[in-house]
XYZ file of N, CA and C in Angstrom:
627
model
N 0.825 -1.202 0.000
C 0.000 0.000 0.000
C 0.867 1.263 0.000
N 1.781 1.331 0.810
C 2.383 2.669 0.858
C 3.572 2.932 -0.546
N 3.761 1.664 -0.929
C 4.846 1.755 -2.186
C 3.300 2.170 -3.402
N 2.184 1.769 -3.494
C 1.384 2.489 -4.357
C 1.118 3.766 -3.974
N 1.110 4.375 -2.880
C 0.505 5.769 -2.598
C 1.929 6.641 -3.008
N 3.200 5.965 -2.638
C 4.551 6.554 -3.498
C 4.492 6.797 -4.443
N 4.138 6.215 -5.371
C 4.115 6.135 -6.790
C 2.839 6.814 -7.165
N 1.831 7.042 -7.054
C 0.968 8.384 -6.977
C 1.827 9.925 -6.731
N 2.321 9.809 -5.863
C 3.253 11.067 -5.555
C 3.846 11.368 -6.447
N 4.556 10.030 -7.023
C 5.658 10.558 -7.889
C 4.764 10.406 -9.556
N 3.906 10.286 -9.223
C 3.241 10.768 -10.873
C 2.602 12.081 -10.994
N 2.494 12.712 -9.675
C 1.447 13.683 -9.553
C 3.142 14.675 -9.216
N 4.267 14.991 -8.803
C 5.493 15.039 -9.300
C 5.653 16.349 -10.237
N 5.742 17.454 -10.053
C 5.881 18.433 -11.203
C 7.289 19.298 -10.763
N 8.269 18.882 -12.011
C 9.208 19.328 -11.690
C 10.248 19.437 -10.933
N 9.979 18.293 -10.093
C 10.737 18.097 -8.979
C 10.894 19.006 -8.101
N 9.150 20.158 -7.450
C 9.598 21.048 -6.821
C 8.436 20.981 -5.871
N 7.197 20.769 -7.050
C 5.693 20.460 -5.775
C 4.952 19.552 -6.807
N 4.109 19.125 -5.865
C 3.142 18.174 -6.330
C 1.809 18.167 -6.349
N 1.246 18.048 -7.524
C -0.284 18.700 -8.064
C -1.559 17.459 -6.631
N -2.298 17.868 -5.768
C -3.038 17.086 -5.551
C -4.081 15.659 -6.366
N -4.102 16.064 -7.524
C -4.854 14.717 -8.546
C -5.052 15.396 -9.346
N -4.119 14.137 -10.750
C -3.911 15.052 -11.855
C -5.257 14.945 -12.537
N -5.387 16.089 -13.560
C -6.455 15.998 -14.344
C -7.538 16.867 -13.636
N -7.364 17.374 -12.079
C -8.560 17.658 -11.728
C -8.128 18.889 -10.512
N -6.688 18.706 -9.788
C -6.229 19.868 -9.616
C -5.222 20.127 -9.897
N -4.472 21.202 -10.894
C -3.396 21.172 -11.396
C -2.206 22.004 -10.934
N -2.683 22.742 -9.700
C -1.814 23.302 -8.946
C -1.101 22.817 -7.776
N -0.231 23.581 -6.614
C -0.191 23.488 -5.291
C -1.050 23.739 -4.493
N -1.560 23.077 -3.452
C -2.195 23.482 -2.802
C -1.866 23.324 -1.612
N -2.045 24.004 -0.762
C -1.324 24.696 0.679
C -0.948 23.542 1.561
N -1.918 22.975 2.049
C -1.692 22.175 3.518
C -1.761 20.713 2.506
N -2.598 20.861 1.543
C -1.831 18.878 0.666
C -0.450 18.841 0.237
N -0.140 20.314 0.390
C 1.640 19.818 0.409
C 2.269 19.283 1.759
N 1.775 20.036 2.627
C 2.499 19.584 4.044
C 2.370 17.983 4.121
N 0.690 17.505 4.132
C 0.991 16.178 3.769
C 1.760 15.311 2.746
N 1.693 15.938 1.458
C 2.474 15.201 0.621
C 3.713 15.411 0.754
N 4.660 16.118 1.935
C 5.934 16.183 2.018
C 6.386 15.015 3.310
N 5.191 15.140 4.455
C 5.448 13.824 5.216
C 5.953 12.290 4.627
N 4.493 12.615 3.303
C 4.584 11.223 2.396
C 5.770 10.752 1.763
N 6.399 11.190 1.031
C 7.547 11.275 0.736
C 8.695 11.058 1.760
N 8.967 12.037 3.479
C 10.061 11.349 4.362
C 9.122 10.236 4.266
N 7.976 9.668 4.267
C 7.868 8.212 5.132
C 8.716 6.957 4.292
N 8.864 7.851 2.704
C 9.334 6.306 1.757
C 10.581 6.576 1.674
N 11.716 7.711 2.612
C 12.959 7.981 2.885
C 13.175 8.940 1.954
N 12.787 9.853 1.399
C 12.812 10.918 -0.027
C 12.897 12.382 0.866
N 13.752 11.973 1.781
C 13.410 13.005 3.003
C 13.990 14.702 1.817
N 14.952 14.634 0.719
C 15.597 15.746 0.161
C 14.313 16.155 -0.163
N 12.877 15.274 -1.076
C 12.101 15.418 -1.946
C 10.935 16.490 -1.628
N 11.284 15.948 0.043
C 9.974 16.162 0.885
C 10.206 17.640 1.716
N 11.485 17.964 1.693
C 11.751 19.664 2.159
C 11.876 20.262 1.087
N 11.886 19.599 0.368
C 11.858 20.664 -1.211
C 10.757 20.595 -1.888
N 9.489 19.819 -1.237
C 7.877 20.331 -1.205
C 7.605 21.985 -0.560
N 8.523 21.553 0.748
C 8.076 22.574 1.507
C 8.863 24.085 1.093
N 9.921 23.874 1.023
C 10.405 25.159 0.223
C 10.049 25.965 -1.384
N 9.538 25.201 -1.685
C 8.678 25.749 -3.080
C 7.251 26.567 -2.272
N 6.702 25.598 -1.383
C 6.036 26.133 -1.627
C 6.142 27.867 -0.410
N 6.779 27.512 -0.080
C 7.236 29.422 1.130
C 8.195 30.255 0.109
N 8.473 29.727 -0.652
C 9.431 30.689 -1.684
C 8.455 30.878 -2.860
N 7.600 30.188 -3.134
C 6.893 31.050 -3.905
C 5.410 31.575 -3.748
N 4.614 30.845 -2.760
C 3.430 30.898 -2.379
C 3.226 31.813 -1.201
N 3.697 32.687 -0.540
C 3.618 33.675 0.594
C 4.080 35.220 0.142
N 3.280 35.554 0.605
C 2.883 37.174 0.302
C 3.783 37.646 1.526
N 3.998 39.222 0.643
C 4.999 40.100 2.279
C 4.621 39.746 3.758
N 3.499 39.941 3.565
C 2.776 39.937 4.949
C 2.592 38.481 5.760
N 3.374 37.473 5.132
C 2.840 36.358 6.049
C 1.848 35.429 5.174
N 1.080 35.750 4.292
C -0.484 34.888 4.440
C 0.731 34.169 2.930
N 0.096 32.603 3.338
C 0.624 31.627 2.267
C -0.624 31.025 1.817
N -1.102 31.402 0.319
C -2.229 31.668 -0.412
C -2.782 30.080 -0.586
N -4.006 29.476 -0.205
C -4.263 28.234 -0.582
C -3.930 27.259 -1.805
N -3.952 28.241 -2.814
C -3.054 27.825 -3.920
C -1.911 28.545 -4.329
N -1.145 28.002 -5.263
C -0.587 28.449 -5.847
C -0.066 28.049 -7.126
N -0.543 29.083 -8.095
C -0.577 29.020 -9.404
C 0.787 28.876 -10.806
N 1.315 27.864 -10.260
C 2.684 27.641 -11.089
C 2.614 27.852 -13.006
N 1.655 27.278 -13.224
C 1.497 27.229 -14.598
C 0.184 27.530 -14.955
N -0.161 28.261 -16.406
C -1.431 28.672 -16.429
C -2.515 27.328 -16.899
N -3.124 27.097 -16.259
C -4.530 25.857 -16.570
C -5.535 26.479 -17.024
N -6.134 27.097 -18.221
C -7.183 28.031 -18.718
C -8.507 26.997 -18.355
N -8.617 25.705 -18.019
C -9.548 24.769 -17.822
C -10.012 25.429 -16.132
N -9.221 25.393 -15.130
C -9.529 25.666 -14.111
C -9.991 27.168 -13.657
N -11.171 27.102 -12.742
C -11.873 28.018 -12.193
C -12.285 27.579 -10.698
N -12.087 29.299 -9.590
C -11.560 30.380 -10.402
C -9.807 29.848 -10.338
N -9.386 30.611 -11.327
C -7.982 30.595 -12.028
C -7.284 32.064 -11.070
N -6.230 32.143 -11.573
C -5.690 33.039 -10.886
C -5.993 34.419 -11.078
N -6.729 34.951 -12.137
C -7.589 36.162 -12.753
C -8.537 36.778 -11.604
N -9.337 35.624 -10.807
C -10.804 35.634 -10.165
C -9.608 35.960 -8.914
N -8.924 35.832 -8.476
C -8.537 35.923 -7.182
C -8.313 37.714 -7.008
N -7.196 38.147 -7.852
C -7.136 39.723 -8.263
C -5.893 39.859 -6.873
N -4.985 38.687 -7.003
C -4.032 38.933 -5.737
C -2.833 39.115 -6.198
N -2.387 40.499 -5.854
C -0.491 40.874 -6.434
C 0.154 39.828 -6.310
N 1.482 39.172 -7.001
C 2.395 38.431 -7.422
C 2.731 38.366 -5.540
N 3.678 37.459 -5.440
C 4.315 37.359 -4.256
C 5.992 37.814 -4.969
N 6.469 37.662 -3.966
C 7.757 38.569 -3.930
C 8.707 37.564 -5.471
N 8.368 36.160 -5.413
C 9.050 35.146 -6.650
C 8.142 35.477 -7.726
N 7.258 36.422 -7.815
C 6.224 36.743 -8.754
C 5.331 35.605 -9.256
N 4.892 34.761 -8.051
C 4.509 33.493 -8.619
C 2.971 34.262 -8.230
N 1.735 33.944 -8.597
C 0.219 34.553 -8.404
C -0.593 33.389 -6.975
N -1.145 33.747 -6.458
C -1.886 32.928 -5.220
C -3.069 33.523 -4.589
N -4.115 32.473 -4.804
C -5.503 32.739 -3.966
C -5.659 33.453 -2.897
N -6.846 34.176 -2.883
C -6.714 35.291 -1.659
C -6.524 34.421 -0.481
N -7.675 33.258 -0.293
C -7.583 32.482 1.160
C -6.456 31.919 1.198
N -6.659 31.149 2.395
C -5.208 30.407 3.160
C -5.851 28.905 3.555
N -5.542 27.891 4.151
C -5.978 26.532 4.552
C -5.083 26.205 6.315
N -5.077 25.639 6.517
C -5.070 25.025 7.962
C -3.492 25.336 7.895
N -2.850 25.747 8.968
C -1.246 26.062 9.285
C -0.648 24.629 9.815
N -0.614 23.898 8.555
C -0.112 22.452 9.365
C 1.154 22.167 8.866
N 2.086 23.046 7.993
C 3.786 23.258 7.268
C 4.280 22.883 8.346
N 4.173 23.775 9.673
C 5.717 23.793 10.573
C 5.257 22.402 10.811
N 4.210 22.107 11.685
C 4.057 20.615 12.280
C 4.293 19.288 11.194
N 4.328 19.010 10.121
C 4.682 18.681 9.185
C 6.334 18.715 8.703
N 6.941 19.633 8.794
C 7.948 20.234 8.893
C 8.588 19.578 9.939
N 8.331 19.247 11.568
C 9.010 19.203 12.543
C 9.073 17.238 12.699
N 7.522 17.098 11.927
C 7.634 15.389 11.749
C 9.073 14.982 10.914
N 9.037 15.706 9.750
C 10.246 15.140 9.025
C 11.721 15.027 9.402
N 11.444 16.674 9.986
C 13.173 15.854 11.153
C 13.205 15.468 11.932
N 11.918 15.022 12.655
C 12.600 13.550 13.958
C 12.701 12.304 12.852
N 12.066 12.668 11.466
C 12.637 11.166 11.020
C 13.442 10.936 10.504
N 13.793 11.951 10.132
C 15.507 11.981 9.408
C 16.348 13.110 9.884
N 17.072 13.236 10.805
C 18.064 14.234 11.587
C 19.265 14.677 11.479
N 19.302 14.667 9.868
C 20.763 14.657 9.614
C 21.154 16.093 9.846
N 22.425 16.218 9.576
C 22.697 17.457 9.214
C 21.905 18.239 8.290
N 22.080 18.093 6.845
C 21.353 18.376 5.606
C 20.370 18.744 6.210
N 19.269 17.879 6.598
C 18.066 18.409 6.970
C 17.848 19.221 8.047
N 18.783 19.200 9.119
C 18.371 20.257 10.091
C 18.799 21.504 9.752
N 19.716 21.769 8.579
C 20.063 23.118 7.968
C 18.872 23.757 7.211
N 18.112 22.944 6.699
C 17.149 23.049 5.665
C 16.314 23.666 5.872
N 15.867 23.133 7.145
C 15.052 23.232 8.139
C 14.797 24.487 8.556
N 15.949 25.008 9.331
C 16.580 26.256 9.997
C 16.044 27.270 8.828
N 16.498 27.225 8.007
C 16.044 27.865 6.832
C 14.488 28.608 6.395
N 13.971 27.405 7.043
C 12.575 27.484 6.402
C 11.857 28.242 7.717
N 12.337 28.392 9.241
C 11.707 28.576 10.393
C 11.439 29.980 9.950
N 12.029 31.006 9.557
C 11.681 32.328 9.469
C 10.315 32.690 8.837
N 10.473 31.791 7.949
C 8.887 31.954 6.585
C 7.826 31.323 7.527
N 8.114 30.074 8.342
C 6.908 29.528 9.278
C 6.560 30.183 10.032
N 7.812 31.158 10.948
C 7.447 31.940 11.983
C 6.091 33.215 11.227
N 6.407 33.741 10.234
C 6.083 35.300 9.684
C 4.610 34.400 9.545
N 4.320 33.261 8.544
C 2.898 32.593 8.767
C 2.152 32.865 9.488
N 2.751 32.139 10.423
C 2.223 31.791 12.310
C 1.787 33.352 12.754
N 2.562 34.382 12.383
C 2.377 35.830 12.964
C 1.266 36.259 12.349
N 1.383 36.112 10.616
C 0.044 36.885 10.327
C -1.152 36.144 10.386
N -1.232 34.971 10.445
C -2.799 33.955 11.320
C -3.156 34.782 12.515
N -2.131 35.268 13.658
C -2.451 35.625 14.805
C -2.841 37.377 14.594
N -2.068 38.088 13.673
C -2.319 39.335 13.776
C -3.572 39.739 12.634
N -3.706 38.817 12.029
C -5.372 39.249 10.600
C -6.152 38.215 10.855
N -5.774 37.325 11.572
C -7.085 36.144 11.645
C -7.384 35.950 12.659
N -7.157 36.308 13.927
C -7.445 36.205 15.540
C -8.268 37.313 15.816
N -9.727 36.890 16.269
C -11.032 37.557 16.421
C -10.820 38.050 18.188
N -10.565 39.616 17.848
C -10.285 40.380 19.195
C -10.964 40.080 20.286
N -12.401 39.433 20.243
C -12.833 39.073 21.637
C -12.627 37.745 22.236
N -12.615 36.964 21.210
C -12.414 35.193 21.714
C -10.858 35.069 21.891
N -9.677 35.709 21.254
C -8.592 35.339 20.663
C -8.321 34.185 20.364
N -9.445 33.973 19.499
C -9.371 32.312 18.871
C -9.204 32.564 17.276
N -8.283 32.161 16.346
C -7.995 32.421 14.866
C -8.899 31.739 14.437
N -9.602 33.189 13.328
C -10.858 32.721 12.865
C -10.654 32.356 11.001
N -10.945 31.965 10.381
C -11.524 31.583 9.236
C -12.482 32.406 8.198
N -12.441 32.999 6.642
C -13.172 33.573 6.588
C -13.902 33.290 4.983
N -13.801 31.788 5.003
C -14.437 31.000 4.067
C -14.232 29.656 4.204
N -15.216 28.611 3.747
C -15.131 27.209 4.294
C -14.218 26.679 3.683
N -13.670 27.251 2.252
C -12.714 26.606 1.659
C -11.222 26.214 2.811
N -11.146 27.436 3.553
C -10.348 27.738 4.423
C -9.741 26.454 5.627
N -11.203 25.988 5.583
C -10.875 24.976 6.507
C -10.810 23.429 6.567
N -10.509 23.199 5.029
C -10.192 21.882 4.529
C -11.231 20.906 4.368
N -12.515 21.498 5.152
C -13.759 20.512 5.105
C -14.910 21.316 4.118
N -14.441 21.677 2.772
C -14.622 22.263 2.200
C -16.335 22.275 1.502
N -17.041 21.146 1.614
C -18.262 21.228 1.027
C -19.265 20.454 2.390
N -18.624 20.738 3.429
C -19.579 20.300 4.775
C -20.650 21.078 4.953
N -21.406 20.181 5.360
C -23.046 20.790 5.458
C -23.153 21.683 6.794
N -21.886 21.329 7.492
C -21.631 22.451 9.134
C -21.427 24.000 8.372
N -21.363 24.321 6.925
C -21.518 25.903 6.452
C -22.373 26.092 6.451
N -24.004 25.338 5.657
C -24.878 25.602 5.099
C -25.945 26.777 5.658
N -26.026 27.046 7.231
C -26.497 27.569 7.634
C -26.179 29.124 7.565
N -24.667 29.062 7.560
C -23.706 30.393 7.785
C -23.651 31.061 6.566
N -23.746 30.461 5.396
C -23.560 30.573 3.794
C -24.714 31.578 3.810
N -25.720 30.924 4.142
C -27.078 31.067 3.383
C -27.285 32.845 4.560
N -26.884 32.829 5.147
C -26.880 34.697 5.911
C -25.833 35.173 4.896
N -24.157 34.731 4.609
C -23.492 35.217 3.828
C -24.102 35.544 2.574
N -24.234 34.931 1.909
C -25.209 35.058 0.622
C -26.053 36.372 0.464
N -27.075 36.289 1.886
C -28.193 37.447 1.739
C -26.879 38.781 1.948
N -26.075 38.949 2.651
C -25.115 39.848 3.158
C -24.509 40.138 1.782
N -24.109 38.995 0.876
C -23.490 39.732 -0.548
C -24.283 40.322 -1.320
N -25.310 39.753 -1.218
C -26.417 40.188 -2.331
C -27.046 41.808 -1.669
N -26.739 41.762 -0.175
C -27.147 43.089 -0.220
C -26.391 44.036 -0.283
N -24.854 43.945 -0.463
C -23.618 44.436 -0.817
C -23.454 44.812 -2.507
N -23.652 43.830 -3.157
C -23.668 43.984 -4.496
C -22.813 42.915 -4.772
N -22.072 41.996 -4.072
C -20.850 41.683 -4.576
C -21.005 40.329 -5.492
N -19.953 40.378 -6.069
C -20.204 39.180 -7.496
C -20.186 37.472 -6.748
N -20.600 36.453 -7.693
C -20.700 35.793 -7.311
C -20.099 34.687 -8.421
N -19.772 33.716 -8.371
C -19.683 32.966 -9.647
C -19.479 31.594 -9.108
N -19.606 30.286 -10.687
C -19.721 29.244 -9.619
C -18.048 28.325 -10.094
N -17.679 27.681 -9.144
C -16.618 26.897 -9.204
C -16.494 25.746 -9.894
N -16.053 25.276 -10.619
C -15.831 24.291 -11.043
C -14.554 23.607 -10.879
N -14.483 22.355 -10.337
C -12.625 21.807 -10.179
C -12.335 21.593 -11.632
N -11.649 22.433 -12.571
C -10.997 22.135 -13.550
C -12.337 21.412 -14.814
N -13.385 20.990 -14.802
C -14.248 20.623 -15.782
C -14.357 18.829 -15.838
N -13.568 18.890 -14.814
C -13.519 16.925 -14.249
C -14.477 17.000 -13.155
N -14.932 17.650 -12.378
C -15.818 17.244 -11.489
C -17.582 17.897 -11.858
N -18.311 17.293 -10.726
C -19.740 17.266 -11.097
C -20.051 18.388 -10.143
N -18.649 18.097 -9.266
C -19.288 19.610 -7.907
C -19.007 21.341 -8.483
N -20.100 21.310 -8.158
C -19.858 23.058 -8.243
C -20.384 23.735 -6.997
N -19.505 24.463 -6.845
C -19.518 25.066 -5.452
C -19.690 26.740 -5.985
N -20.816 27.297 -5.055
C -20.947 29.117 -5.324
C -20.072 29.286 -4.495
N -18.997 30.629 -4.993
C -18.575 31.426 -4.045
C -18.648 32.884 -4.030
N -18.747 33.663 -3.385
C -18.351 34.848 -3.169
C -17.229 35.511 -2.487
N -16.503 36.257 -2.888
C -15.114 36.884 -2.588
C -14.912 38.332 -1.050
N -14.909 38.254 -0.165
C -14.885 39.480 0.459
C -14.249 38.953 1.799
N -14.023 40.515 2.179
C -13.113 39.899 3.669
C -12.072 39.544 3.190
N -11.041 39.591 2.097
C -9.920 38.909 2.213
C -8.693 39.701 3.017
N -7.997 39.368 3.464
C -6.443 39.979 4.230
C -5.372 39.349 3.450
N -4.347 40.199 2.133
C -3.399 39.217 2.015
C -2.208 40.331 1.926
């Protein structure tokens, strides 16, 4: 089993820098399925493969400010929507383009699995490396996403929180919705790339990037 879920990895494999979640249907990076797909990789000993998930994606997917964009848009896919057009988010500093939202901060912890499993030198340099970009993360979750009365980091779309088409929104949507519509703001519907049957409405507001 785990030598087939390897070999998924390494077909899904772009460039030897990040790895598309399922080809044909998402053709980018995406935020926290890298953190997992970099564990995946130390588990089959590819420990070089698997910090150089994670460094693609903080060198090109994070904005000045901290926020590391749920996707990130390496190559143009004119099939996929929204595409990097619908987002309307300045280049990051590698001029690579990335979604306004963000997904679950699970890099460092991900990050900290791989060197208790491999502790070499190499990797604890690598490592070291990467703590500054995790730290600045970690800061802007706490300073744009931590709700001043609870100080609990809040969320400000379901995409956000990895449980992406749960019926625990449906209630919250459906006030959001009346709130855009009495705003004016646009709406359009999602499609994963023209391979899936789901289409998901979204509307854009509230973003911090």
């Amino acid at each position: 089993m785990e030598e087939k879920a390897y070999e998924v990895l390494k077909l899904n494999n772009r460039e030897g820098k990040y790895t598309i979640p399922t080809a044909g249907l998402y053709p980018f990076q995406w935020l926290w399925d890298s953190g997992f797909i970099a564990l995946g990789f130390a588990k089959m000993k590819d420990v070089s493969r698997a910090l150089t998930e994670i460094e693609t994606l903080l060198f090109s997917g994070m904005r000045p400010s901290g926020m590391l964009g749920h996707i990130t848009f390496h190559t143009p896919q004119p099939t996929y929507y929204p595409g990097s057009d619908e987002w309307g988010v300045p280049p990051t500093d590698s001029g690579h383009l990335i979604s306004g939202i963000s997904q679950p901060a699970v890099t460092a912890s991900m990050l900290r699995k791989i060197v208790e499993l491999e502790a070499s030198d190499d990797t604890i340099q690598r490592a070291k490396k990467m703590m500054p970009s995790l730290h600045k993360n970690h800061c802007w979750w706490m300073t744009k996403r931590t709700h001043q009365e609870t100080q609990l980091v809040a969320i400000i779309h379901p995409w956000e929180s990895g449980c992406d088409n749960s019926p625990l929104w449906d209630e919250g949507l459906v006030r959001s919705n009346h709130n855009y519509q009495c705003c004016h703001l646009p709406e359009f519907q999602a499609n994963d790339g023209g391979s899936s049957d789901c289409f998901r409405t979204m509307s854009m507001s509230g973003m911090t990037f």
